[in-house]
Amino acid sequence: MTEVLQGFRDDKDYQIALQLLQSLYCYEMVNKTLALKAAQNYRILRKQGMTIRKTIDVFIATFCIENNCHLLHSDKDFDKMLILRLKTI
């Protein structure tokens, strides 16, 4: 939600998007277990010679993997995480 909403320049468009997004179910993402798994995933990728530029991307991918969710994205860092069993659209 944050990445979508921060992209709006026009307040009217922001409000419309906010209302639409608030109607969706929202998962709680971050906890100690997920943080530890994300760190492990980052280390696995680094050992394979892949460095992920943003820690939040590792959290998002790890959440999707652990909860069997597909990820819609346009970020090449997520493509690197396919080896972790990340499912993308």
mmCIF file of N, CA and C in Angstrom:
data_model
loop_
_atom_site.group_PDB
_atom_site.id
_atom_site.type_symbol
_atom_site.label_atom_id
_atom_site.label_comp_id
_atom_site.label_asym_id
_atom_site.label_seq_id
_atom_site.Cartn_x
_atom_site.Cartn_y
_atom_site.Cartn_z
ATOM 1 N N MET A 1 0.822 -1.187 0.000
ATOM 2 C CA MET A 1 0.000 0.000 0.000
ATOM 3 C C MET A 1 0.870 1.257 0.000
ATOM 4 N N THR A 2 1.916 1.210 0.756
ATOM 5 C CA THR A 2 2.785 2.379 0.867
ATOM 6 C C THR A 2 3.365 2.769 -0.482
ATOM 7 N N GLU A 3 3.916 1.796 -1.192
ATOM 8 C CA GLU A 3 4.547 2.121 -2.474
ATOM 9 C C GLU A 3 3.541 2.630 -3.492
ATOM 10 N N VAL A 4 2.339 2.081 -3.484
ATOM 11 C CA VAL A 4 1.310 2.559 -4.413
ATOM 12 C C VAL A 4 0.900 3.981 -4.045
ATOM 13 N N LEU A 5 0.576 4.202 -2.787
ATOM 14 C CA LEU A 5 0.054 5.505 -2.360
ATOM 15 C C LEU A 5 1.094 6.615 -2.436
ATOM 16 N N GLN A 6 2.334 6.323 -2.181
ATOM 17 C CA GLN A 6 3.347 7.386 -2.212
ATOM 18 C C GLN A 6 3.606 7.888 -3.629
ATOM 19 N N GLY A 7 3.138 7.146 -4.617
ATOM 20 C CA GLY A 7 3.350 7.549 -6.000
ATOM 21 C C GLY A 7 2.353 8.579 -6.528
ATOM 22 N N PHE A 8 1.291 8.845 -5.790
ATOM 23 C CA PHE A 8 0.279 9.795 -6.260
ATOM 24 C C PHE A 8 0.687 11.229 -5.965
ATOM 25 N N ARG A 9 0.612 12.075 -6.983
ATOM 26 C CA ARG A 9 0.896 13.508 -6.807
ATOM 27 C C ARG A 9 -0.385 14.286 -6.555
ATOM 28 N N ASP A 10 -1.458 13.859 -7.203
ATOM 29 C CA ASP A 10 -2.738 14.553 -7.091
ATOM 30 C C ASP A 10 -3.510 14.030 -5.868
ATOM 31 N N ASP A 11 -3.962 14.939 -5.007
ATOM 32 C CA ASP A 11 -4.665 14.547 -3.787
ATOM 33 C C ASP A 11 -5.957 13.792 -4.068
ATOM 34 N N LYS A 12 -6.674 14.184 -5.117
ATOM 35 C CA LYS A 12 -7.926 13.507 -5.451
ATOM 36 C C LYS A 12 -7.660 12.057 -5.846
ATOM 37 N N ASP A 13 -6.666 11.839 -6.688
ATOM 38 C CA ASP A 13 -6.305 10.477 -7.085
ATOM 39 C C ASP A 13 -5.836 9.657 -5.889
ATOM 40 N N TYR A 14 -5.082 10.297 -5.008
ATOM 41 C CA TYR A 14 -4.614 9.628 -3.793
ATOM 42 C C TYR A 14 -5.797 9.156 -2.952
ATOM 43 N N GLN A 15 -6.780 10.024 -2.763
ATOM 44 C CA GLN A 15 -7.946 9.676 -1.939
ATOM 45 C C GLN A 15 -8.743 8.519 -2.550
ATOM 46 N N ILE A 16 -8.889 8.527 -3.867
ATOM 47 C CA ILE A 16 -9.603 7.436 -4.542
ATOM 48 C C ILE A 16 -8.854 6.120 -4.334
ATOM 49 N N ALA A 17 -7.553 6.144 -4.562
ATOM 50 C CA ALA A 17 -6.743 4.935 -4.385
ATOM 51 C C ALA A 17 -6.766 4.469 -2.935
ATOM 52 N N LEU A 18 -6.699 5.395 -2.009
ATOM 53 C CA LEU A 18 -6.730 5.059 -0.583
ATOM 54 C C LEU A 18 -8.020 4.332 -0.230
ATOM 55 N N GLN A 19 -9.145 4.838 -0.700
ATOM 56 C CA GLN A 19 -10.432 4.187 -0.422
ATOM 57 C C GLN A 19 -10.467 2.777 -1.010
ATOM 58 N N LEU A 20 -9.987 2.635 -2.221
ATOM 59 C CA LEU A 20 -9.986 1.320 -2.855
ATOM 60 C C LEU A 20 -9.068 0.342 -2.127
ATOM 61 N N LEU A 21 -7.882 0.810 -1.768
ATOM 62 C CA LEU A 21 -6.928 -0.062 -1.083
ATOM 63 C C LEU A 21 -7.401 -0.444 0.313
ATOM 64 N N GLN A 22 -8.094 0.458 0.985
ATOM 65 C CA GLN A 22 -8.571 0.152 2.339
ATOM 66 C C GLN A 22 -9.653 -0.920 2.340
ATOM 67 N N SER A 23 -10.242 -1.181 1.184
ATOM 68 C CA SER A 23 -11.264 -2.231 1.113
ATOM 69 C C SER A 23 -10.632 -3.625 1.001
ATOM 70 N N LEU A 24 -9.343 -3.686 0.752
ATOM 71 C CA LEU A 24 -8.647 -4.965 0.614
ATOM 72 C C LEU A 24 -8.203 -5.503 1.967
ATOM 73 N N TYR A 25 -8.067 -6.823 2.051
ATOM 74 C CA TYR A 25 -7.507 -7.422 3.257
ATOM 75 C C TYR A 25 -6.025 -7.078 3.323
ATOM 76 N N CYS A 26 -5.523 -6.769 4.493
ATOM 77 C CA CYS A 26 -4.119 -6.410 4.667
ATOM 78 C C CYS A 26 -3.485 -7.361 5.682
ATOM 79 N N TYR A 27 -2.409 -8.002 5.280
ATOM 80 C CA TYR A 27 -1.680 -8.914 6.163
ATOM 81 C C TYR A 27 -0.714 -8.139 7.045
ATOM 82 N N GLU A 28 -0.511 -8.630 8.257
ATOM 83 C CA GLU A 28 0.564 -8.141 9.110
ATOM 84 C C GLU A 28 1.816 -8.887 8.673
ATOM 85 N N MET A 29 2.862 -8.172 8.320
ATOM 86 C CA MET A 29 4.023 -8.815 7.713
ATOM 87 C C MET A 29 5.191 -9.094 8.641
ATOM 88 N N VAL A 30 5.570 -8.166 9.452
ATOM 89 C CA VAL A 30 6.866 -8.258 10.117
ATOM 90 C C VAL A 30 6.729 -8.798 11.539
ATOM 91 N N ASN A 31 7.486 -9.829 11.806
ATOM 92 C CA ASN A 31 7.628 -10.363 13.154
ATOM 93 C C ASN A 31 9.021 -10.983 13.256
ATOM 94 N N LYS A 32 9.368 -11.454 14.410
ATOM 95 C CA LYS A 32 10.718 -11.977 14.626
ATOM 96 C C LYS A 32 11.011 -13.169 13.723
ATOM 97 N N THR A 33 10.056 -14.073 13.588
ATOM 98 C CA THR A 33 10.251 -15.265 12.751
ATOM 99 C C THR A 33 10.516 -14.871 11.305
ATOM 100 N N LEU A 34 9.722 -13.956 10.775
ATOM 101 C CA LEU A 34 9.906 -13.526 9.393
ATOM 102 C C LEU A 34 11.233 -12.792 9.228
ATOM 103 N N ALA A 35 11.603 -11.983 10.211
ATOM 104 C CA ALA A 35 12.873 -11.258 10.134
ATOM 105 C C ALA A 35 14.045 -12.227 10.048
ATOM 106 N N LEU A 36 13.998 -13.293 10.825
ATOM 107 C CA LEU A 36 15.077 -14.294 10.795
ATOM 108 C C LEU A 36 15.100 -15.036 9.461
ATOM 109 N N LYS A 37 13.931 -15.389 8.931
ATOM 110 C CA LYS A 37 13.874 -16.066 7.637
ATOM 111 C C LYS A 37 14.345 -15.143 6.517
ATOM 112 N N ALA A 38 13.995 -13.865 6.599
ATOM 113 C CA ALA A 38 14.449 -12.910 5.583
ATOM 114 C C ALA A 38 15.972 -12.787 5.611
ATOM 115 N N ALA A 39 16.543 -12.758 6.800
ATOM 116 C CA ALA A 39 18.007 -12.691 6.906
ATOM 117 C C ALA A 39 18.646 -13.939 6.293
ATOM 118 N N GLN A 40 18.056 -15.105 6.561
ATOM 119 C CA GLN A 40 18.575 -16.341 5.969
ATOM 120 C C GLN A 40 18.480 -16.295 4.442
ATOM 121 N N ASN A 41 17.353 -15.813 3.932
ATOM 122 C CA ASN A 41 17.181 -15.718 2.482
ATOM 123 C C ASN A 41 18.189 -14.756 1.864
ATOM 124 N N TYR A 42 18.422 -13.632 2.522
ATOM 125 C CA TYR A 42 19.412 -12.675 2.026
ATOM 126 C C TYR A 42 20.784 -13.335 1.937
ATOM 127 N N ARG A 43 21.147 -14.082 2.978
ATOM 128 C CA ARG A 43 22.453 -14.740 3.003
ATOM 129 C C ARG A 43 22.564 -15.811 1.917
ATOM 130 N N ILE A 44 21.467 -16.548 1.668
ATOM 131 C CA ILE A 44 21.464 -17.550 0.597
ATOM 132 C C ILE A 44 21.731 -16.869 -0.743
ATOM 133 N N LEU A 45 21.042 -15.772 -0.981
ATOM 134 C CA LEU A 45 21.220 -15.050 -2.246
ATOM 135 C C LEU A 45 22.632 -14.489 -2.379
ATOM 136 N N ARG A 46 23.145 -13.929 -1.297
ATOM 137 C CA ARG A 46 24.498 -13.359 -1.335
ATOM 138 C C ARG A 46 25.536 -14.437 -1.636
ATOM 139 N N LYS A 47 25.353 -15.636 -1.069
ATOM 140 C CA LYS A 47 26.275 -16.742 -1.345
ATOM 141 C C LYS A 47 26.225 -17.167 -2.802
ATOM 142 N N GLN A 48 25.090 -16.908 -3.470
ATOM 143 C CA GLN A 48 24.933 -17.206 -4.891
ATOM 144 C C GLN A 48 25.434 -16.056 -5.759
ATOM 145 N N GLY A 49 25.982 -15.010 -5.119
ATOM 146 C CA GLY A 49 26.514 -13.865 -5.848
ATOM 147 C C GLY A 49 25.477 -12.801 -6.178
ATOM 148 N N MET A 50 24.318 -12.871 -5.515
ATOM 149 C CA MET A 50 23.251 -11.905 -5.774
ATOM 150 C C MET A 50 23.052 -11.013 -4.554
ATOM 151 N N THR A 51 23.163 -9.720 -4.751
ATOM 152 C CA THR A 51 22.927 -8.771 -3.672
ATOM 153 C C THR A 51 21.615 -8.056 -3.932
ATOM 154 N N ILE A 52 20.722 -8.093 -2.960
ATOM 155 C CA ILE A 52 19.437 -7.402 -3.053
ATOM 156 C C ILE A 52 19.644 -6.000 -2.496
ATOM 157 N N ARG A 53 19.192 -5.010 -3.250
ATOM 158 C CA ARG A 53 19.464 -3.610 -2.907
ATOM 159 C C ARG A 53 18.645 -3.085 -1.739
ATOM 160 N N LYS A 54 17.460 -3.614 -1.529
ATOM 161 C CA LYS A 54 16.586 -3.073 -0.478
ATOM 162 C C LYS A 54 16.152 -4.194 0.460
ATOM 163 N N THR A 55 16.385 -3.986 1.740
ATOM 164 C CA THR A 55 15.991 -4.975 2.743
ATOM 165 C C THR A 55 14.495 -5.245 2.691
ATOM 166 N N ILE A 56 13.694 -4.215 2.451
ATOM 167 C CA ILE A 56 12.243 -4.407 2.420
ATOM 168 C C ILE A 56 11.840 -5.398 1.340
ATOM 169 N N ASP A 57 12.585 -5.444 0.236
ATOM 170 C CA ASP A 57 12.275 -6.404 -0.825
ATOM 171 C C ASP A 57 12.467 -7.839 -0.341
ATOM 172 N N VAL A 58 13.469 -8.068 0.478
ATOM 173 C CA VAL A 58 13.691 -9.405 1.030
ATOM 174 C C VAL A 58 12.559 -9.767 1.984
ATOM 175 N N PHE A 59 12.089 -8.801 2.784
ATOM 176 C CA PHE A 59 10.942 -9.039 3.662
ATOM 177 C C PHE A 59 9.703 -9.391 2.854
ATOM 178 N N ILE A 60 9.426 -8.628 1.801
ATOM 179 C CA ILE A 60 8.241 -8.867 0.979
ATOM 180 C C ILE A 60 8.312 -10.251 0.335
ATOM 181 N N ALA A 61 9.444 -10.577 -0.255
ATOM 182 C CA ALA A 61 9.593 -11.878 -0.907
ATOM 183 C C ALA A 61 9.468 -13.015 0.100
ATOM 184 N N THR A 62 10.097 -12.869 1.244
ATOM 185 C CA THR A 62 10.036 -13.906 2.268
ATOM 186 C C THR A 62 8.607 -14.090 2.757
ATOM 187 N N PHE A 63 7.898 -13.001 2.961
ATOM 188 C CA PHE A 63 6.488 -13.087 3.362
ATOM 189 C C PHE A 63 5.696 -13.875 2.323
ATOM 190 N N CYS A 64 5.881 -13.543 1.054
ATOM 191 C CA CYS A 64 5.151 -14.233 -0.022
ATOM 192 C C CYS A 64 5.487 -15.718 -0.062
ATOM 193 N N ILE A 65 6.752 -16.049 0.108
ATOM 194 C CA ILE A 65 7.174 -17.447 0.107
ATOM 195 C C ILE A 65 6.525 -18.202 1.267
ATOM 196 N N GLU A 66 6.609 -17.633 2.453
ATOM 197 C CA GLU A 66 6.098 -18.297 3.659
ATOM 198 C C GLU A 66 4.582 -18.438 3.651
ATOM 199 N N ASN A 67 3.884 -17.542 2.965
ATOM 200 C CA ASN A 67 2.421 -17.555 2.946
ATOM 201 C C ASN A 67 1.855 -18.027 1.612
ATOM 202 N N ASN A 68 2.731 -18.560 0.756
ATOM 203 C CA ASN A 68 2.330 -19.109 -0.538
ATOM 204 C C ASN A 68 1.524 -18.098 -1.364
ATOM 205 N N CYS A 69 1.998 -16.855 -1.381
ATOM 206 C CA CYS A 69 1.357 -15.783 -2.142
ATOM 207 C C CYS A 69 2.159 -15.515 -3.415
ATOM 208 N N HIS A 70 1.458 -15.137 -4.461
ATOM 209 C CA HIS A 70 2.118 -14.679 -5.679
ATOM 210 C C HIS A 70 2.423 -13.187 -5.540
ATOM 211 N N LEU A 71 3.496 -12.755 -6.161
ATOM 212 C CA LEU A 71 3.903 -11.356 -6.085
ATOM 213 C C LEU A 71 3.855 -10.727 -7.472
ATOM 214 N N LEU A 72 3.082 -9.678 -7.607
ATOM 215 C CA LEU A 72 3.038 -8.887 -8.827
ATOM 216 C C LEU A 72 4.064 -7.773 -8.663
ATOM 217 N N HIS A 73 5.024 -7.678 -9.585
ATOM 218 C CA HIS A 73 6.101 -6.707 -9.424
ATOM 219 C C HIS A 73 6.692 -6.311 -10.769
ATOM 220 N N SER A 74 7.509 -5.286 -10.719
ATOM 221 C CA SER A 74 8.347 -4.911 -11.864
ATOM 222 C C SER A 74 9.701 -4.465 -11.336
ATOM 223 N N ASP A 75 10.332 -5.337 -10.572
ATOM 224 C CA ASP A 75 11.591 -5.042 -9.899
ATOM 225 C C ASP A 75 12.541 -6.220 -10.114
ATOM 226 N N LYS A 76 13.683 -5.945 -10.707
ATOM 227 C CA LYS A 76 14.610 -7.035 -11.044
ATOM 228 C C LYS A 76 15.150 -7.761 -9.811
ATOM 229 N N ASP A 77 15.152 -7.121 -8.648
ATOM 230 C CA ASP A 77 15.603 -7.822 -7.444
ATOM 231 C C ASP A 77 14.691 -9.004 -7.118
ATOM 232 N N PHE A 78 13.385 -8.868 -7.379
ATOM 233 C CA PHE A 78 12.485 -9.982 -7.112
ATOM 234 C C PHE A 78 12.751 -11.146 -8.065
ATOM 235 N N ASP A 79 13.174 -10.840 -9.285
ATOM 236 C CA ASP A 79 13.520 -11.918 -10.225
ATOM 237 C C ASP A 79 14.668 -12.767 -9.672
ATOM 238 N N LYS A 80 15.601 -12.139 -8.983
ATOM 239 C CA LYS A 80 16.720 -12.877 -8.383
ATOM 240 C C LYS A 80 16.234 -13.849 -7.314
ATOM 241 N N MET A 81 15.105 -13.525 -6.690
ATOM 242 C CA MET A 81 14.619 -14.326 -5.563
ATOM 243 C C MET A 81 13.777 -15.519 -5.987
ATOM 244 N N LEU A 82 13.636 -15.742 -7.288
ATOM 245 C CA LEU A 82 12.900 -16.917 -7.759
ATOM 246 C C LEU A 82 13.538 -18.212 -7.271
ATOM 247 N N ILE A 83 14.856 -18.212 -7.071
ATOM 248 C CA ILE A 83 15.531 -19.426 -6.585
ATOM 249 C C ILE A 83 15.107 -19.789 -5.167
ATOM 250 N N LEU A 84 14.494 -18.849 -4.459
ATOM 251 C CA LEU A 84 14.023 -19.101 -3.098
ATOM 252 C C LEU A 84 12.603 -19.684 -3.085
ATOM 253 N N ARG A 85 12.029 -19.949 -4.256
ATOM 254 C CA ARG A 85 10.652 -20.432 -4.431
ATOM 255 C C ARG A 85 9.632 -19.301 -4.447
ATOM 256 N N LEU A 86 10.067 -18.086 -4.738
ATOM 257 C CA LEU A 86 9.145 -16.971 -4.872
ATOM 258 C C LEU A 86 8.312 -17.160 -6.129
ATOM 259 N N LYS A 87 7.003 -17.053 -5.990
ATOM 260 C CA LYS A 87 6.095 -17.150 -7.129
ATOM 261 C C LYS A 87 5.725 -15.741 -7.569
ATOM 262 N N THR A 88 5.926 -15.447 -8.843
ATOM 263 C CA THR A 88 5.624 -14.099 -9.331
ATOM 264 C C THR A 88 4.595 -14.161 -10.438
ATOM 265 N N ILE A 89 4.014 -12.992 -10.659
ATOM 266 C CA ILE A 89 3.034 -12.832 -11.737
ATOM 267 C C ILE A 89 3.621 -11.867 -12.718
#
